[in-house]
Short mmCIF file of C-alpha atoms in Angstrom, two decimals:
data_model
loop_
_atom_site.label_atom_id
_atom_site.label_comp_id
_atom_site.label_asym_id
_atom_site.label_seq_id
_atom_site.Cartn_x
_atom_site.Cartn_y
_atom_site.Cartn_z
CA UNK A 1 16.99 -13.42 -9.00
CA UNK A 2 14.85 -16.39 -7.91
CA UNK A 3 11.27 -16.20 -6.61
CA UNK A 4 12.49 -17.13 -3.12
CA UNK A 5 15.08 -14.34 -3.11
CA UNK A 6 12.43 -11.89 -4.31
CA UNK A 7 10.17 -12.84 -1.40
CA UNK A 8 13.05 -12.36 1.06
CA UNK A 9 13.96 -9.01 -0.51
CA UNK A 10 10.36 -7.77 -0.37
CA UNK A 11 10.06 -8.82 3.26
CA UNK A 12 13.32 -7.05 4.17
CA UNK A 13 12.28 -3.83 2.40
CA UNK A 14 8.85 -3.91 4.00
CA UNK A 15 10.35 -4.33 7.47
CA UNK A 16 12.84 -1.55 6.79
CA UNK A 17 10.14 0.79 5.49
CA UNK A 18 7.78 0.24 8.40
CA UNK A 19 10.58 0.70 10.93
CA UNK A 20 11.48 4.01 9.27
CA UNK A 21 7.84 5.13 9.16
CA UNK A 22 7.26 4.25 12.81
CA UNK A 23 10.39 6.12 13.87
CA UNK A 24 9.47 9.14 11.74
CA UNK A 25 5.92 9.25 13.13
CA UNK A 26 7.09 9.11 16.74
CA UNK A 27 9.86 11.71 16.37
CA UNK A 28 8.03 14.06 13.99
CA UNK A 29 11.31 14.45 12.12
CA UNK A 30 12.38 14.28 8.49
CA UNK A 31 15.59 12.30 9.06
CA UNK A 32 14.00 9.20 7.56
CA UNK A 33 13.11 10.80 4.19
CA UNK A 34 16.36 9.80 2.38
CA UNK A 35 15.97 6.26 3.72
CA UNK A 36 12.34 6.05 2.59
CA UNK A 37 13.32 7.33 -0.86
CA UNK A 38 15.99 4.64 -1.15
CA UNK A 39 13.56 1.97 -0.01
CA UNK A 40 11.03 3.13 -2.62
CA UNK A 41 13.59 2.83 -5.44
CA UNK A 42 14.64 -0.65 -4.35
CA UNK A 43 11.02 -1.76 -3.97
CA UNK A 44 10.20 -0.63 -7.52
CA UNK A 45 13.19 -2.59 -8.83
CA UNK A 46 12.05 -5.73 -7.00
CA UNK A 47 8.49 -5.33 -8.31
CA UNK A 48 9.77 -5.06 -11.88
CA UNK A 49 11.89 -8.18 -11.40
CA UNK A 50 8.86 -10.04 -10.05
CA UNK A 51 6.75 -9.00 -13.06
CA UNK A 52 9.45 -10.28 -15.42
CA UNK A 53 9.76 -13.60 -13.58
CA UNK A 54 5.99 -14.10 -13.63
CA UNK A 55 5.91 -13.42 -17.38
CA UNK A 56 8.77 -15.86 -17.97
CA UNK A 57 6.93 -18.55 -16.01
CA UNK A 58 3.79 -17.97 -18.09
CA UNK A 59 5.80 -18.14 -21.34
CA UNK A 60 7.52 -21.34 -20.23
CA UNK A 61 4.22 -23.05 -19.45
CA UNK A 62 2.58 -21.80 -22.67
CA UNK A 63 5.49 -23.18 -24.69
CA UNK A 64 5.91 -26.55 -22.96
CA UNK A 65 2.51 -27.36 -21.39
CA UNK A 66 0.07 -26.68 -24.21
CA UNK A 67 -2.93 -28.19 -22.41
CA UNK A 68 -2.53 -26.01 -19.31
CA UNK A 69 -4.73 -22.92 -19.16
CA UNK A 70 -2.26 -20.27 -17.94
CA UNK A 71 -5.12 -17.84 -17.24
CA UNK A 72 -6.32 -20.19 -14.49
CA UNK A 73 -2.94 -20.26 -12.74
CA UNK A 74 -1.89 -17.97 -9.94
CA UNK A 75 1.76 -16.79 -10.03
CA UNK A 76 2.47 -19.22 -7.19
CA UNK A 77 1.05 -22.20 -9.10
CA UNK A 78 2.94 -21.25 -12.28
CA UNK A 79 6.15 -20.89 -10.30
CA UNK A 80 5.73 -24.30 -8.66
CA UNK A 81 5.22 -26.04 -12.00
CA UNK A 82 8.24 -24.32 -13.57
CA UNK A 83 10.45 -24.95 -10.52
CA UNK A 84 9.55 -28.64 -10.39
CA UNK A 85 10.07 -29.03 -14.14
CA UNK A 86 13.54 -27.48 -13.94
CA UNK A 87 14.41 -29.55 -10.88
CA UNK A 88 13.16 -32.72 -12.58
CA UNK A 89 15.00 -31.80 -15.82
CA UNK A 90 12.12 -33.06 -17.95
CA UNK A 91 8.49 -32.25 -18.71
CA UNK A 92 5.65 -33.92 -16.82
CA UNK A 93 2.78 -35.72 -18.50
CA UNK A 94 -0.76 -34.35 -18.22
CA UNK A 95 -1.73 -36.41 -15.16
CA UNK A 96 1.47 -35.47 -13.30
CA UNK A 97 1.00 -31.83 -14.25
CA UNK A 98 -2.56 -31.79 -12.90
CA UNK A 99 -1.36 -33.35 -9.63
CA UNK A 100 1.40 -30.74 -9.25
CA UNK A 101 -1.02 -27.87 -9.93
CA UNK A 102 -3.63 -29.29 -7.54
CA UNK A 103 -1.05 -29.72 -4.78
CA UNK A 104 0.38 -26.23 -5.33
CA UNK A 105 -3.14 -24.83 -5.22
CA UNK A 106 -3.71 -26.47 -1.84
CA UNK A 107 -0.34 -25.27 -0.56
CA UNK A 108 -0.77 -21.65 -1.63
CA UNK A 109 -2.70 -20.58 1.47
CA UNK A 110 -0.08 -22.15 3.74
CA UNK A 111 2.59 -20.38 1.70
CA UNK A 112 0.88 -17.00 2.06
CA UNK A 113 0.29 -17.49 5.77
CA UNK A 114 3.92 -18.52 6.27
CA UNK A 115 4.99 -15.27 4.59
CA UNK A 116 2.77 -13.40 7.03
CA UNK A 117 4.34 -15.18 9.99
CA UNK A 118 7.86 -14.46 8.71
CA UNK A 119 7.00 -10.80 8.15
CA UNK A 120 6.14 -9.02 11.41
CA UNK A 121 4.84 -5.98 9.50
CA UNK A 122 1.71 -7.53 8.07
CA UNK A 123 -0.32 -5.62 5.47
CA UNK A 124 -3.91 -6.37 4.53
CA UNK A 125 -3.30 -4.36 1.36
CA UNK A 126 -1.00 -7.05 -0.06
CA UNK A 127 -3.61 -9.78 0.35
CA UNK A 128 -6.35 -7.54 -1.03
CA UNK A 129 -4.26 -6.84 -4.12
CA UNK A 130 -3.95 -10.59 -4.70
CA UNK A 131 -7.69 -11.00 -4.15
CA UNK A 132 -8.52 -8.20 -6.61
CA UNK A 133 -6.24 -9.68 -9.29
CA UNK A 134 -7.84 -13.11 -8.89
CA UNK A 135 -11.33 -11.58 -9.08
CA UNK A 136 -10.32 -9.84 -12.32
CA UNK A 137 -9.12 -13.19 -13.73
CA UNK A 138 -12.46 -14.76 -12.73
CA UNK A 139 -14.44 -11.94 -14.38
CA UNK A 140 -12.54 -12.33 -17.67
CA UNK A 141 -12.91 -16.13 -17.61
CA UNK A 142 -16.66 -15.95 -16.93
CA UNK A 143 -17.18 -13.46 -19.75
CA UNK A 144 -15.25 -15.67 -22.18
CA UNK A 145 -17.29 -18.81 -21.35
CA UNK A 146 -20.63 -17.09 -20.65
CA UNK A 147 -20.65 -18.19 -17.01
CA UNK A 148 -22.99 -16.51 -14.52
CA UNK A 149 -21.83 -16.99 -10.94
CA UNK A 150 -25.41 -16.88 -9.65
CA UNK A 151 -26.45 -19.57 -12.17
CA UNK A 152 -25.00 -23.04 -11.45
CA UNK A 153 -26.36 -24.34 -14.74
CA UNK A 154 -24.07 -22.01 -16.67
CA UNK A 155 -21.15 -23.87 -15.07
CA UNK A 156 -22.67 -27.34 -15.31
CA UNK A 157 -23.03 -27.14 -19.10
CA UNK A 158 -19.33 -26.41 -19.61
CA UNK A 159 -16.78 -29.00 -20.72
CA UNK A 160 -14.74 -30.84 -18.08
CA UNK A 161 -11.69 -28.80 -19.05
CA UNK A 162 -13.50 -25.49 -18.51
CA UNK A 163 -14.99 -26.72 -15.22
CA UNK A 164 -11.54 -27.67 -13.97
CA UNK A 165 -10.12 -24.30 -14.97
CA UNK A 166 -13.08 -22.56 -13.30
CA UNK A 167 -12.40 -24.38 -10.02
CA UNK A 168 -8.75 -23.45 -10.32
CA UNK A 169 -9.73 -19.78 -10.36
CA UNK A 170 -12.43 -19.95 -7.69
CA UNK A 171 -10.46 -21.77 -5.01
CA UNK A 172 -7.67 -19.16 -4.55
CA UNK A 173 -10.35 -16.52 -3.86
CA UNK A 174 -11.42 -18.40 -0.73
CA UNK A 175 -7.79 -18.76 0.37
CA UNK A 176 -7.04 -15.05 -0.04
CA UNK A 177 -10.17 -14.18 1.94
CA UNK A 178 -9.04 -16.53 4.71
CA UNK A 179 -5.59 -14.91 4.72
CA UNK A 180 -7.16 -11.45 5.07
CA UNK A 181 -9.19 -12.69 8.04
CA UNK A 182 -5.99 -14.08 9.57
CA UNK A 183 -4.29 -10.69 9.29
CA UNK A 184 -7.29 -8.93 10.81
CA UNK A 185 -7.19 -11.40 13.71
CA UNK A 186 -3.46 -10.76 14.16
CA UNK A 187 -4.02 -6.98 14.37
CA UNK A 188 -6.90 -7.31 16.83
CA UNK A 189 -5.09 -9.70 19.18
CA UNK A 190 -1.79 -7.74 19.05
CA UNK A 191 -3.50 -4.48 20.04
CA UNK A 192 -5.57 -6.18 22.76
CA UNK A 193 -2.52 -7.90 24.23
CA UNK A 194 -0.14 -4.92 24.27
CA UNK A 195 -2.50 -1.94 24.55
CA UNK A 196 -5.74 -3.10 26.23
CA UNK A 197 -6.69 0.54 26.90
CA UNK A 198 -7.12 1.13 23.16
CA UNK A 199 -10.51 0.31 21.63
CA UNK A 200 -9.54 -1.25 18.31
CA UNK A 201 -13.15 -0.98 17.11
CA UNK A 202 -12.62 2.77 16.88
CA UNK A 203 -9.66 2.32 14.50
CA UNK A 204 -9.78 1.85 10.76
CA UNK A 205 -7.79 -0.82 8.92
CA UNK A 206 -4.76 1.39 8.24
CA UNK A 207 -4.64 2.69 11.82
CA UNK A 208 -4.63 -0.85 13.20
CA UNK A 209 -1.81 -1.81 10.87
CA UNK A 210 0.25 1.27 11.79
CA UNK A 211 -0.36 0.71 15.49
CA UNK A 212 0.79 -2.92 15.27
CA UNK A 213 3.93 -1.77 13.44
CA UNK A 214 4.59 0.75 16.23
CA UNK A 215 4.09 -1.98 18.86
CA UNK A 216 6.60 -4.19 17.08
CA UNK A 217 9.12 -1.38 16.70
CA UNK A 218 8.93 0.17 20.19
CA UNK A 219 7.81 -2.83 22.25
CA UNK A 220 7.21 -2.11 25.93
CA UNK A 221 8.55 1.44 25.51
CA UNK A 222 5.35 2.44 23.71
CA UNK A 223 3.40 4.60 26.17
CA UNK A 224 -0.34 5.25 26.08
CA UNK A 225 0.06 9.02 25.56
CA UNK A 226 2.43 8.45 22.65
CA UNK A 227 -0.03 6.01 21.08
CA UNK A 228 -2.90 8.52 21.39
CA UNK A 229 -0.76 11.26 19.84
CA UNK A 230 0.30 8.90 17.09
#
């Protein structure tokens, strides 16, 4: 299964799950339990496939691009380099590789935001998971090279290679934070547009997400009393 097919499968399962949850919450019934169980099994299978593909991409780069620091690559960047190598049917030189990685780094935010736009059931949790993983990568990298984030000199004294790898880790953090802000904005504007009587400031993150899912599922049939009960 390709990365693109995995993304489509995850989006389909997420839509299916949120539709089932919204219907279950509004009907107070258990009819959706078998469906939710099936969705859970399929989601776990997709997640395992994604883990394997990410590992294969890392192995490929480690074997064929010896000068690339795989720890500084996000799964998206690794995938782009592998995909372009396979499509090109030959390895790139160092300069070409750096250009591909830089371009993929710049495109990653647009990629993530496009996934959000394609997926009507948007979850902040997904973006926060990506952010937490990248922060863990940064923590490990800083410990290895004795870098203190509050001390610019600890970065300045590093080699050009380490500085470049450091920037490659830092930049995705800003993009993930921007994506999280975009999702928050989506939730706020969706609730304000469809249910102006609801004060979104009184809702926590999960409640906003669930309410937006209900709006998408029920549309104009969603009544104020039902929303309050929900």
